[in-house]
Tab-separated table of C-alpha atoms and ligand atoms in Angstrom:
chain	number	residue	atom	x	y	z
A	1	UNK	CA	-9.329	-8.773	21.814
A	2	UNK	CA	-9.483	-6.812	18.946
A	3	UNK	CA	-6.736	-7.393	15.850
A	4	UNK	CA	-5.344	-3.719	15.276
A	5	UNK	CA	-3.274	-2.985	11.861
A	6	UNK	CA	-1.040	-0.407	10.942
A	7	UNK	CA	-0.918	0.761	7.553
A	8	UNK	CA	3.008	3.087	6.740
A	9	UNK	CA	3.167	5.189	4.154
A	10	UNK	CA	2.438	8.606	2.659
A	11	UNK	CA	-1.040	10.673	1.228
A	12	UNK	CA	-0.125	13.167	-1.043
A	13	UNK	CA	-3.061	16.004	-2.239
A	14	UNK	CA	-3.856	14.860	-5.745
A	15	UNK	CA	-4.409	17.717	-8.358
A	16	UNK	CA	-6.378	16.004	-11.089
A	17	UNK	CA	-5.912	18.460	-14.582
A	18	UNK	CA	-9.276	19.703	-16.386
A	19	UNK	CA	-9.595	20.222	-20.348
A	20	UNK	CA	-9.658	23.885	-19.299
A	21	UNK	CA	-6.349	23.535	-17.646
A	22	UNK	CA	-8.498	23.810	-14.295
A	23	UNK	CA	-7.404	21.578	-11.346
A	24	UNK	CA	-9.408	18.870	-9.137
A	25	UNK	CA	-8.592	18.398	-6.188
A	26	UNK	CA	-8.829	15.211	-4.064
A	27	UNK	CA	-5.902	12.857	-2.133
A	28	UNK	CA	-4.308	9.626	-2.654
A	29	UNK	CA	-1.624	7.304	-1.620
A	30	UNK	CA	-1.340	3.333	-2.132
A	31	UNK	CA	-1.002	2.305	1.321
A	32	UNK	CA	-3.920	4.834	2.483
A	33	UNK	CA	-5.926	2.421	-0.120
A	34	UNK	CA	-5.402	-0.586	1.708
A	35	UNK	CA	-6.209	1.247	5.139
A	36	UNK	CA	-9.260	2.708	3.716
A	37	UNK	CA	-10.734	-0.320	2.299
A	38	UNK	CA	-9.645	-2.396	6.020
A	39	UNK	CA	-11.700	0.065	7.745
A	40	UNK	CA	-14.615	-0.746	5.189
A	41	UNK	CA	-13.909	-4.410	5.571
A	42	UNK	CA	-14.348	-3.850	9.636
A	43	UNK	CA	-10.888	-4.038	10.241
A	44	UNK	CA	-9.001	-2.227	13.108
A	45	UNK	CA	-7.154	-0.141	11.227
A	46	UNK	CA	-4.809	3.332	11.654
A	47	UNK	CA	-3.024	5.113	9.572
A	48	UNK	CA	0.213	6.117	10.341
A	49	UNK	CA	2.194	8.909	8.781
A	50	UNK	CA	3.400	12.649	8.838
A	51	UNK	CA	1.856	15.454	7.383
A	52	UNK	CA	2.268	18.995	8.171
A	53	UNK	CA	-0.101	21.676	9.742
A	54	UNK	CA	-1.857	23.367	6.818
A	55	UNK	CA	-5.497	23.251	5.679
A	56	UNK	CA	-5.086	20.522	3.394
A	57	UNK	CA	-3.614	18.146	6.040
A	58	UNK	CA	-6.400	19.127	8.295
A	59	UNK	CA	-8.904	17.463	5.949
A	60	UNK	CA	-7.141	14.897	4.859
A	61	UNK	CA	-7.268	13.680	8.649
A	62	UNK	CA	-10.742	14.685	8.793
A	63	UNK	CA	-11.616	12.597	5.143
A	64	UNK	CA	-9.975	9.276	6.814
A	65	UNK	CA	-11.423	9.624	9.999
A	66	UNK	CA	-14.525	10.063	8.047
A	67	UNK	CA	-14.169	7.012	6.723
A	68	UNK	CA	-13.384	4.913	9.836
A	69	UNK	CA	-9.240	5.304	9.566
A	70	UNK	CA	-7.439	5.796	12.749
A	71	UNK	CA	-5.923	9.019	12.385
A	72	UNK	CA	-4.343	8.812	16.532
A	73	UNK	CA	-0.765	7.915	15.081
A	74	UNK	CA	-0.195	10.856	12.613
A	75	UNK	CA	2.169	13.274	13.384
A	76	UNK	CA	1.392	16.850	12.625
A	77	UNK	CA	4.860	18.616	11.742
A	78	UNK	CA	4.891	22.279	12.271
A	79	UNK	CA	5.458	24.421	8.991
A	80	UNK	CA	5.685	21.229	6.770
A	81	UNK	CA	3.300	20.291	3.687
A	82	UNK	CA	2.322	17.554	2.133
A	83	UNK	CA	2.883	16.029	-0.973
A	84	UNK	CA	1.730	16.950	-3.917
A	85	UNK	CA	1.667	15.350	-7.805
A	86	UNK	CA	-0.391	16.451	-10.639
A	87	UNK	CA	-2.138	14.270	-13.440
A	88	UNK	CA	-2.395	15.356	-16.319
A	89	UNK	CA	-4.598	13.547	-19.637
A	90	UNK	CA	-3.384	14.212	-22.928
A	91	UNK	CA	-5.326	14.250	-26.126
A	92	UNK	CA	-5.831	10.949	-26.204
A	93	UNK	CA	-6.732	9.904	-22.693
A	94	UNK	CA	-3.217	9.086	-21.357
A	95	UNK	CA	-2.376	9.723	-18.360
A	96	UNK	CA	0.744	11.218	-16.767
A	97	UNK	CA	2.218	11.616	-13.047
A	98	UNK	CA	4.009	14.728	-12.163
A	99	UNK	CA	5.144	14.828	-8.337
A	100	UNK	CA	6.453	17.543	-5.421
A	101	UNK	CA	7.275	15.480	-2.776
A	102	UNK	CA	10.903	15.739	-1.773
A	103	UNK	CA	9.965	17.766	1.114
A	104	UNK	CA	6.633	16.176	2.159
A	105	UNK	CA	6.038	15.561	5.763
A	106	UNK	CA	5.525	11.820	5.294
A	107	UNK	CA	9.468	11.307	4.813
A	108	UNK	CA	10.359	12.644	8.203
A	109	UNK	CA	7.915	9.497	10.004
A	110	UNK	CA	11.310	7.963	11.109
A	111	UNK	CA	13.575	10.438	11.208
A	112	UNK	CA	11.992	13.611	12.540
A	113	UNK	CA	10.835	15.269	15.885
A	114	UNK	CA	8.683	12.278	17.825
A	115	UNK	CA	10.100	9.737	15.446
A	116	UNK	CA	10.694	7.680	18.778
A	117	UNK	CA	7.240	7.408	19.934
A	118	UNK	CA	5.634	6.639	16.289
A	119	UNK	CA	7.961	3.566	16.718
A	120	UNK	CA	6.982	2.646	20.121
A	121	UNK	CA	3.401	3.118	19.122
A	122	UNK	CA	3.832	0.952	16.205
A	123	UNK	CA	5.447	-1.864	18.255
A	124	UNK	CA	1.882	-2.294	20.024
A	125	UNK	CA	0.247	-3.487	16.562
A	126	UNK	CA	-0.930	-6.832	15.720
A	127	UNK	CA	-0.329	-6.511	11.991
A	128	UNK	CA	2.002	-3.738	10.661
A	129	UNK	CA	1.723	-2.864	6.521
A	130	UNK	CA	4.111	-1.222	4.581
A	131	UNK	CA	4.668	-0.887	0.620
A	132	UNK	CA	7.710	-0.320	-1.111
A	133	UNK	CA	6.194	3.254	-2.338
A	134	UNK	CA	6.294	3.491	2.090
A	135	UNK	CA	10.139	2.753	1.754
A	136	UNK	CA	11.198	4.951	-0.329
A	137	UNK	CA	10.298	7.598	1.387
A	138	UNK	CA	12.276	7.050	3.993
A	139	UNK	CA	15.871	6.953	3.051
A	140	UNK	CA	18.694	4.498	4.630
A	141	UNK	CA	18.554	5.935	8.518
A	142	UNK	CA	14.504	6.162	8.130
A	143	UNK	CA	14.488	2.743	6.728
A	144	UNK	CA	16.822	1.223	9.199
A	145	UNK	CA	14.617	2.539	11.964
A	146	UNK	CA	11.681	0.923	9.976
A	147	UNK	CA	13.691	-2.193	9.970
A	148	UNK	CA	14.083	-2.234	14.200
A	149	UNK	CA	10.439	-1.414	14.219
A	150	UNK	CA	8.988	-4.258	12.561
A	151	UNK	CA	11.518	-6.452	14.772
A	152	UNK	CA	9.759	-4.934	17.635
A	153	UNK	CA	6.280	-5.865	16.402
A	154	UNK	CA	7.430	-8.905	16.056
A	155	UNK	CA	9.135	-9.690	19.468
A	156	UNK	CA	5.789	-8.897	20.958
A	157	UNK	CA	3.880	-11.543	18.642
A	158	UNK	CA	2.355	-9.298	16.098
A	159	UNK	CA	3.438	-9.668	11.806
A	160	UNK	CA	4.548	-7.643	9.380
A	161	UNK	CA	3.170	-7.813	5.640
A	162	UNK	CA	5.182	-6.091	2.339
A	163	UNK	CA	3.772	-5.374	-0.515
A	164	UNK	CA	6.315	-5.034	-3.238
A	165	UNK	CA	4.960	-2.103	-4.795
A	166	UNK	CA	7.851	-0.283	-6.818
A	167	UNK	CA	7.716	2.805	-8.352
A	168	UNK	CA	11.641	3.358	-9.814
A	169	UNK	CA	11.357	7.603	-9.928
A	170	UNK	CA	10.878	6.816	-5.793
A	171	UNK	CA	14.473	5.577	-6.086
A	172	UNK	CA	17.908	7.111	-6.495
A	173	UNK	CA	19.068	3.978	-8.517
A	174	UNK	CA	17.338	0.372	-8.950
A	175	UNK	CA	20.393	-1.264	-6.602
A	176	UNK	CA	19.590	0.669	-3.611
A	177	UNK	CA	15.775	-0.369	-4.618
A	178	UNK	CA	16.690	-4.321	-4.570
A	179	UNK	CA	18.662	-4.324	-1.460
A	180	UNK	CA	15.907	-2.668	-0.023
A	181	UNK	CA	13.808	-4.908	-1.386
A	182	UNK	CA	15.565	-8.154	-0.818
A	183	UNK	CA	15.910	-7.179	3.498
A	184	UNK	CA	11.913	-6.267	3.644
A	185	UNK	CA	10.806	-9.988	2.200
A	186	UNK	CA	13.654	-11.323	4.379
A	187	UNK	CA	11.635	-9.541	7.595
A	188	UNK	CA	8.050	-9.999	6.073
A	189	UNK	CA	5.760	-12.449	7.922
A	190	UNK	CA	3.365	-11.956	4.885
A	191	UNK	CA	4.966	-10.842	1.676
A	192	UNK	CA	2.067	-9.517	-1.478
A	193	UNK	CA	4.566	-9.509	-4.483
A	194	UNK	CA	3.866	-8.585	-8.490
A	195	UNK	CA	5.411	-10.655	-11.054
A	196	UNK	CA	5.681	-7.169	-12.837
A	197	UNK	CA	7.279	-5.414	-9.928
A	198	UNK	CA	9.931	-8.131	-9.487
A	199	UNK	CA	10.377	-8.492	-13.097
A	200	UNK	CA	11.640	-4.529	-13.108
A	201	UNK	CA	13.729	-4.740	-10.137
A	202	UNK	CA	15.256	-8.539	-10.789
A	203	UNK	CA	14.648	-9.171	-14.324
A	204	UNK	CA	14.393	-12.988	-14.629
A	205	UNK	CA	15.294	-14.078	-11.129
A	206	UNK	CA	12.724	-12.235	-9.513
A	207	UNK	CA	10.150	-14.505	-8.418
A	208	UNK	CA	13.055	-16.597	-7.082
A	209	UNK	CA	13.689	-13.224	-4.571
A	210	UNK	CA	10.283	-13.936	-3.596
A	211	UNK	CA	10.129	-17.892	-3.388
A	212	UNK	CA	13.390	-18.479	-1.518
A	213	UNK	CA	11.241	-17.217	1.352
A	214	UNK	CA	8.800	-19.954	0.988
A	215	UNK	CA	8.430	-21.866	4.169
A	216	UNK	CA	8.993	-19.136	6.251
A	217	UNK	CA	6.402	-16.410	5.374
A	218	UNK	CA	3.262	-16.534	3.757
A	219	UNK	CA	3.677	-15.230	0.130
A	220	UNK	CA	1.086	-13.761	-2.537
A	221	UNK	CA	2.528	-14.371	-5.753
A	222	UNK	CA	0.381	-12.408	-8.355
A	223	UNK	CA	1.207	-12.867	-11.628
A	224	UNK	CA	0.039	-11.561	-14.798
A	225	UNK	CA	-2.877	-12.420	-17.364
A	226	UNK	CA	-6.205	-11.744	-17.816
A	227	UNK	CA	-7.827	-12.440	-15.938
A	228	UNK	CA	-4.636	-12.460	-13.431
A	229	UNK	CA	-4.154	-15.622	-10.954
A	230	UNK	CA	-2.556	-15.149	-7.794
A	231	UNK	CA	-0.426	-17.906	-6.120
A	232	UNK	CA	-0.284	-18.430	-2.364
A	233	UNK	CA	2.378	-20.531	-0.854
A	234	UNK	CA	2.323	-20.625	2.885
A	235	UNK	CA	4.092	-23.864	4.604
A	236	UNK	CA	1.534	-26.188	4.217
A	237	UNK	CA	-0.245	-24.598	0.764
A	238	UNK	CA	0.527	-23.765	-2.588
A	239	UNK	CA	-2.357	-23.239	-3.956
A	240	UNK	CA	-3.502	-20.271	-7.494
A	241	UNK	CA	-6.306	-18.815	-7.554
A	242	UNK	CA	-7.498	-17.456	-10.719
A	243	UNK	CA	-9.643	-14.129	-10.780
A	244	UNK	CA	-13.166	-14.417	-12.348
A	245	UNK	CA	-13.377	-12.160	-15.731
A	246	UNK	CA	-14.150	-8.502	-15.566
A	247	UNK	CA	-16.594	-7.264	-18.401
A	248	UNK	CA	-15.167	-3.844	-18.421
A	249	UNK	CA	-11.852	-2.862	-16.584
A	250	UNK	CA	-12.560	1.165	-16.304
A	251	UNK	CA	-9.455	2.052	-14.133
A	252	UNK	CA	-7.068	-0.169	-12.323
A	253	UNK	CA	-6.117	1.950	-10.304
A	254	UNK	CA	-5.852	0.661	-6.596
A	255	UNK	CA	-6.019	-3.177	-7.677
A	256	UNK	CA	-3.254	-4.484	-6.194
A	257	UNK	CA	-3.959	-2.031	-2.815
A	258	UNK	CA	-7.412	-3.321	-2.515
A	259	UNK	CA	-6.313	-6.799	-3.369
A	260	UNK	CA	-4.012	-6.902	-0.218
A	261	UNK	CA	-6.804	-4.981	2.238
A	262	UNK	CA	-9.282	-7.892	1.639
A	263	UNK	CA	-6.401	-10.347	1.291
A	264	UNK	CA	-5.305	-9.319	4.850
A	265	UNK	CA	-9.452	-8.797	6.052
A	266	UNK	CA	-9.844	-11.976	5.290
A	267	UNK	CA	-6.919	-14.190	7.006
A	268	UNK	CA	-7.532	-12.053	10.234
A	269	UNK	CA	-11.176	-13.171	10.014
A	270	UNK	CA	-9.419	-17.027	9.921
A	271	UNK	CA	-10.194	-17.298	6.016
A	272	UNK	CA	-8.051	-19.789	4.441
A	273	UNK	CA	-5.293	-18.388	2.600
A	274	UNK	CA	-7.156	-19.783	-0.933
A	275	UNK	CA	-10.199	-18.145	0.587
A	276	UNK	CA	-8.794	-14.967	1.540
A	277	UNK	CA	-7.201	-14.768	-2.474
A	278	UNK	CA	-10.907	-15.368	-3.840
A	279	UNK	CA	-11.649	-11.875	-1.680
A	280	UNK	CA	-8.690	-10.169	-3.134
A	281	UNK	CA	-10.133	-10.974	-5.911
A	282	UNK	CA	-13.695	-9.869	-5.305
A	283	UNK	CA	-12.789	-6.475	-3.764
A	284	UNK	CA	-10.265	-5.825	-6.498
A	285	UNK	CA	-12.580	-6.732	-9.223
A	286	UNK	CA	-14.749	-4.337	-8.235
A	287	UNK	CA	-12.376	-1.538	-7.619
A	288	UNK	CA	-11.359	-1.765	-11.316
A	289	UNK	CA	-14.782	-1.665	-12.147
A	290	UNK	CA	-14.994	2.195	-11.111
A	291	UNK	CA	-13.212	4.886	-11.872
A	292	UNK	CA	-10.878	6.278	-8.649
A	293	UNK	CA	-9.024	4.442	-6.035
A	294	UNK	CA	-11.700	4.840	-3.961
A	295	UNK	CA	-15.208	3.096	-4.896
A	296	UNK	CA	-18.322	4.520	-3.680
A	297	UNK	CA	-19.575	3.213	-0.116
A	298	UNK	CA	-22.639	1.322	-1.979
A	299	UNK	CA	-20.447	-0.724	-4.594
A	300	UNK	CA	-18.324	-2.367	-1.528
A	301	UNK	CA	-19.154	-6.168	-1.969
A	302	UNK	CA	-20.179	-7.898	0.344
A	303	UNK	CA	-17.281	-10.576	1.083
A	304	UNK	CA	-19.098	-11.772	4.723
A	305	UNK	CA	-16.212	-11.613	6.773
A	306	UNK	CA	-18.055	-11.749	9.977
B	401	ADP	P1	-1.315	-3.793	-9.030
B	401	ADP	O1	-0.548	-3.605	-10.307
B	401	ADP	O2	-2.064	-2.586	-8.530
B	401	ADP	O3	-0.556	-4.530	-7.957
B	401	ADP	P2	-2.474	-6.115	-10.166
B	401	ADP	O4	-2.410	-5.894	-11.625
B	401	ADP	O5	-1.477	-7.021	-9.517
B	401	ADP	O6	-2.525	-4.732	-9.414
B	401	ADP	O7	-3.940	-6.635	-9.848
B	401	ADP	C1	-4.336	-6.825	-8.520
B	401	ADP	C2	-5.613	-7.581	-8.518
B	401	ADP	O8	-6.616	-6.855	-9.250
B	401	ADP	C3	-5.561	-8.925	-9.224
B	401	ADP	O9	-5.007	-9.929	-8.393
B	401	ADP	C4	-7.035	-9.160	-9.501
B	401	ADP	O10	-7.706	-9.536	-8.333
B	401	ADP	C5	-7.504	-7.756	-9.875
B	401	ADP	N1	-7.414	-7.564	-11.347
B	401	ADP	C6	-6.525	-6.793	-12.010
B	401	ADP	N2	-6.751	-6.848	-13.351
B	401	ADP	C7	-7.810	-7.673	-13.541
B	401	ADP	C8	-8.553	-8.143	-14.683
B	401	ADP	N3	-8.228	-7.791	-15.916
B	401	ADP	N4	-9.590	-8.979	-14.473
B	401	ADP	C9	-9.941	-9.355	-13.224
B	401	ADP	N5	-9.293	-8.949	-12.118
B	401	ADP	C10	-8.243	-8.131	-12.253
């Protein structure tokens, strides 16, 4: 039977600033990443968010269905939007983030109209992924429903994989971001954790947030460096796995979303966990390689999965 994933989380239009002032547009949202690159990697994969009924949502669906993402579990909410940031390049090539989102479709997944069947849908997945960009969203009631939904998933057998990616604007202050935190690893089956994300949200102790769940869950410690190493610990393995050198990082953008997509690819195509790393590493090495989230079609490698 065939393994079917969940990605949670929100797409938000992307308005990319010209020298000219003009505006590009194009879409973009971490856990979308992951999805996107699953469905390249053959995966089973859907999407599963809010957005509203406007123009823009209507291609966005059309854009990931394009691309192989099952679009069957988004809800269209009447007379919502979604969201929206801006990036803007000053003089000297840095970049900046500038986001409307407070009202974006996305945060009403758990909360608004039909919120009850997006959870019993999601209950029916094999593998359900969420970021902590996807909890933010949701506020405490939103994430609380998230919480009895992954218990769900995994009543009827399937797992549920974190990835600790924080992002402190997302939150109203950095304790509400650490409890929320600290109860998704304790409910992960598979937890994908930065040594720089726990650093911000637990200063020194933070890979001992991630490590005291070692035994229980599998865990993807990746740590810094160049290139970066990432350390798998599952009950029988602990095992790093060092990436192999880039020549020129262009935009590292998506790294760590790609990482986890072939990560994940990988272990449901029974890849060891040491194996499924050396993917991570393959697919995200070559995402940094190009400009965008999203690498062209031709550039995928090939990490023989079948
Ligand atoms: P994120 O911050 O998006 O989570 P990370 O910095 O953790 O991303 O990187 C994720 C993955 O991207 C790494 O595990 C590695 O596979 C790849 N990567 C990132 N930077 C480099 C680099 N300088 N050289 C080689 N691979 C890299």
């Amino acid at each position: 039977m065939t393994t079917r994933v969940a990605c949670i989380g929100e797409c938000m239009m992307e308005l990319s600033e010209r020298p000219d002032g003009s505006l590009l547009r194009g879409y973009g949202g971490d856990t979308l990443n992951t999805a996107l690159y699953l469905a390249r990697l053959g995966v089973a994969v859907d999407y599963v968010t809010a957005l509203g009924d406007d123009p823009w949502s209507d291609e966005m669906l059309a854009a990931w269905a394009a691309e192989g993402v099952g679009t069957g579990e988004v809800r269209r909410l009447p007379g919502r939007m979604p969201g929206l940031y801006i990036i803007r390049t000053d003089g000297s090539g840095e970049r900046s983030f500038h986001y409307w989102r407070d009202s974006a479709a996305a945060r009403d997944l758990f909360s608004g109209p039909g919120a009850a069947e997006t959870q019993r849908a999601l209950a029916g997945y094999d593998l359900v992924y969420a970021s902590g960009i996807s909890l933010s969203l949701y506020g405490e009631a939103g994430r609380a429903a998230l919480a009895e939904t992954c218990r769900a998933v995994q009543s009827k057998g399937g797992r549920v994989a974190f990835d600790t990616n924080y992002r402190p604007r997302g939150w109203p202050d950095k304790a509400k971001a650490q409890a929320a935190f600290r109860d998704a690893m304790a409910a992960a089956d598979l937890i994908f954790a930065s040594a720089e994300d726990l650093d911000w949200l637990y200063g020194p102790d933070g890979e001992e947030e991630v490590l005291r769940h070692h035994g229980r869950c599998e865990i993807v410690l990746k740590g810094g460096g160049s290139p970066p190493s990432v350390r798998v610990l599952t009950g029988t393995d602990d095992v790093t796995v060092p990436a192999s050198p880039i020549e020129t990082v262009v935009d590292t953008t998506a790294a760590g979303d790609s990482f986890a997509a072939a990560y994940m690819a990988a272990r449901l195509a029974g890849r060891s966990p040491a194996e499924a790393a050396a993917c991570g590493h393959r697919l995200a090495g070559t995402v940094i390689g190009h400009r965008g989230a999203v690498i062209p079609r031709a550039a995928m490698p090939d990490l023989t999965l079948d």
